[in-house]
Short mmCIF file of C-alpha atoms in Angstrom, two decimals:
data_model
loop_
_atom_site.label_atom_id
_atom_site.label_comp_id
_atom_site.label_asym_id
_atom_site.label_seq_id
_atom_site.Cartn_x
_atom_site.Cartn_y
_atom_site.Cartn_z
CA MET A 1 0.21 -0.04 -0.08
CA ASP A 2 2.88 2.38 0.74
CA THR A 3 4.11 2.08 -2.94
CA PHE A 4 0.63 2.91 -4.53
CA THR A 5 0.14 6.33 -2.16
CA SER A 6 3.74 7.21 -3.04
CA LEU A 7 3.17 6.58 -7.17
CA ALA A 8 -0.22 8.90 -6.34
CA TYR A 9 1.77 12.19 -5.84
CA ASP A 10 3.62 13.72 -9.01
CA GLY A 11 4.25 17.53 -7.32
CA PRO A 12 3.02 20.17 -7.04
CA GLY A 13 2.01 20.45 -11.01
CA PRO A 14 1.94 22.94 -13.65
CA TRP A 15 -0.27 25.62 -11.58
CA ILE A 16 2.48 26.49 -9.19
CA LEU A 17 4.15 28.55 -12.23
CA PHE A 18 0.89 30.85 -11.87
CA LEU A 19 1.71 32.00 -7.95
CA PRO A 20 4.57 34.34 -9.09
CA LEU A 21 2.45 35.70 -11.76
CA ILE A 22 -0.19 36.69 -9.43
CA TRP A 23 2.23 38.42 -7.07
CA ALA A 24 3.08 40.17 -9.96
CA ALA A 25 -0.33 40.98 -10.69
CA VAL A 26 -0.65 42.36 -6.89
CA VAL A 27 2.21 44.36 -6.93
CA VAL A 28 1.53 46.07 -10.08
CA GLY A 29 -1.88 46.85 -8.87
CA VAL A 30 -0.45 48.20 -5.73
CA VAL A 31 2.22 50.40 -7.67
CA THR A 32 -0.80 52.08 -10.04
CA VAL A 33 -3.10 52.70 -7.72
CA LEU A 34 -0.43 54.60 -5.24
CA ARG A 35 0.54 56.37 -8.69
CA ARG A 36 -2.46 57.72 -9.53
CA THR A 37 -3.73 58.51 -5.76
CA VAL A 38 -1.15 58.97 -2.82
CA TRP A 39 1.92 59.85 -5.08
CA ARG A 40 0.26 61.95 -7.32
CA GLY A 41 -1.44 63.90 -4.29
CA ARG A 42 2.30 64.89 -3.12
CA ARG A 43 3.77 66.53 -6.62
CA GLY A 44 0.63 68.61 -7.12
CA ALA A 45 0.90 69.78 -3.46
CA ALA A 46 4.52 71.29 -4.40
CA ALA A 47 3.06 72.80 -7.38
CA TYR A 48 -0.13 74.11 -5.61
CA GLY A 49 1.80 75.61 -2.63
CA GLU A 50 2.22 79.11 -1.26
CA ARG A 51 5.83 79.16 -3.42
CA SER A 52 3.70 78.15 -6.80
CA PRO A 53 3.78 79.65 -9.68
CA ILE A 54 -0.13 80.18 -9.84
CA ALA A 55 -0.10 81.91 -6.40
CA VAL A 56 3.19 84.11 -7.14
CA LEU A 57 1.03 85.16 -10.13
CA GLY A 58 -2.03 86.08 -8.22
CA ARG A 59 0.07 87.85 -5.82
CA ARG A 60 1.62 89.58 -8.65
CA PHE A 61 -2.41 89.95 -9.60
CA ALA A 62 -3.00 91.56 -6.41
CA ALA A 63 -0.39 93.87 -5.94
CA GLY A 64 -1.23 95.42 -9.52
CA GLU A 65 2.02 94.60 -11.54
CA ILE A 66 -0.14 92.71 -14.24
CA ASP A 67 -3.20 93.94 -15.31
CA GLU A 68 -6.54 90.87 -15.56
CA ASP A 69 -6.25 90.19 -18.87
CA GLU A 70 -2.21 89.23 -18.63
CA TYR A 71 -3.68 87.27 -15.50
CA TRP A 72 -6.01 85.26 -16.94
CA ARG A 73 -3.48 84.40 -20.50
CA ARG A 74 -0.63 83.52 -17.95
CA LEU A 75 -2.98 81.42 -15.67
CA SER A 76 -4.26 79.57 -18.91
CA VAL A 77 -0.48 78.70 -19.59
CA LEU A 78 0.09 77.26 -16.41
CA ASP A 79 -2.98 75.40 -15.62
CA GLU A 80 -1.87 73.52 -18.80
CA GLN A 81 1.59 73.13 -17.92
CA PHE A 82 0.49 71.75 -14.19
CA GLY A 83 -2.79 69.83 -15.75
CA ARG A 84 -4.95 71.97 -13.46
CA SER A 85 -8.19 73.07 -14.97
CA LEU A 86 -10.45 76.39 -14.13
CA LYS A 87 -13.20 75.53 -11.54
CA ASP A 88 -14.95 77.99 -13.48
CA GLY A 89 -14.54 77.13 -17.15
CA ALA A 90 -12.82 80.43 -18.24
CA ALA A 91 -9.02 80.28 -19.68
#
């Protein structure tokens, strides 16, 4: 009976090759989610902080260094560069 049971087991089989593929898919999925959410937020915070080009433009407009047309023209260029869309749709 002992030889019969030892011959019935041939090892893990070819399905064991799918385990590394499953783990690779999990890692790629986690990295993709992090890139689209958490890591993008950090990069965006630097672009829109107190010393960002958009904030500097706003301060120049408030100080009267540039007029409204110049402000909107430059803001549209900066929004295009940083990927931010205007809330009111004006460009």
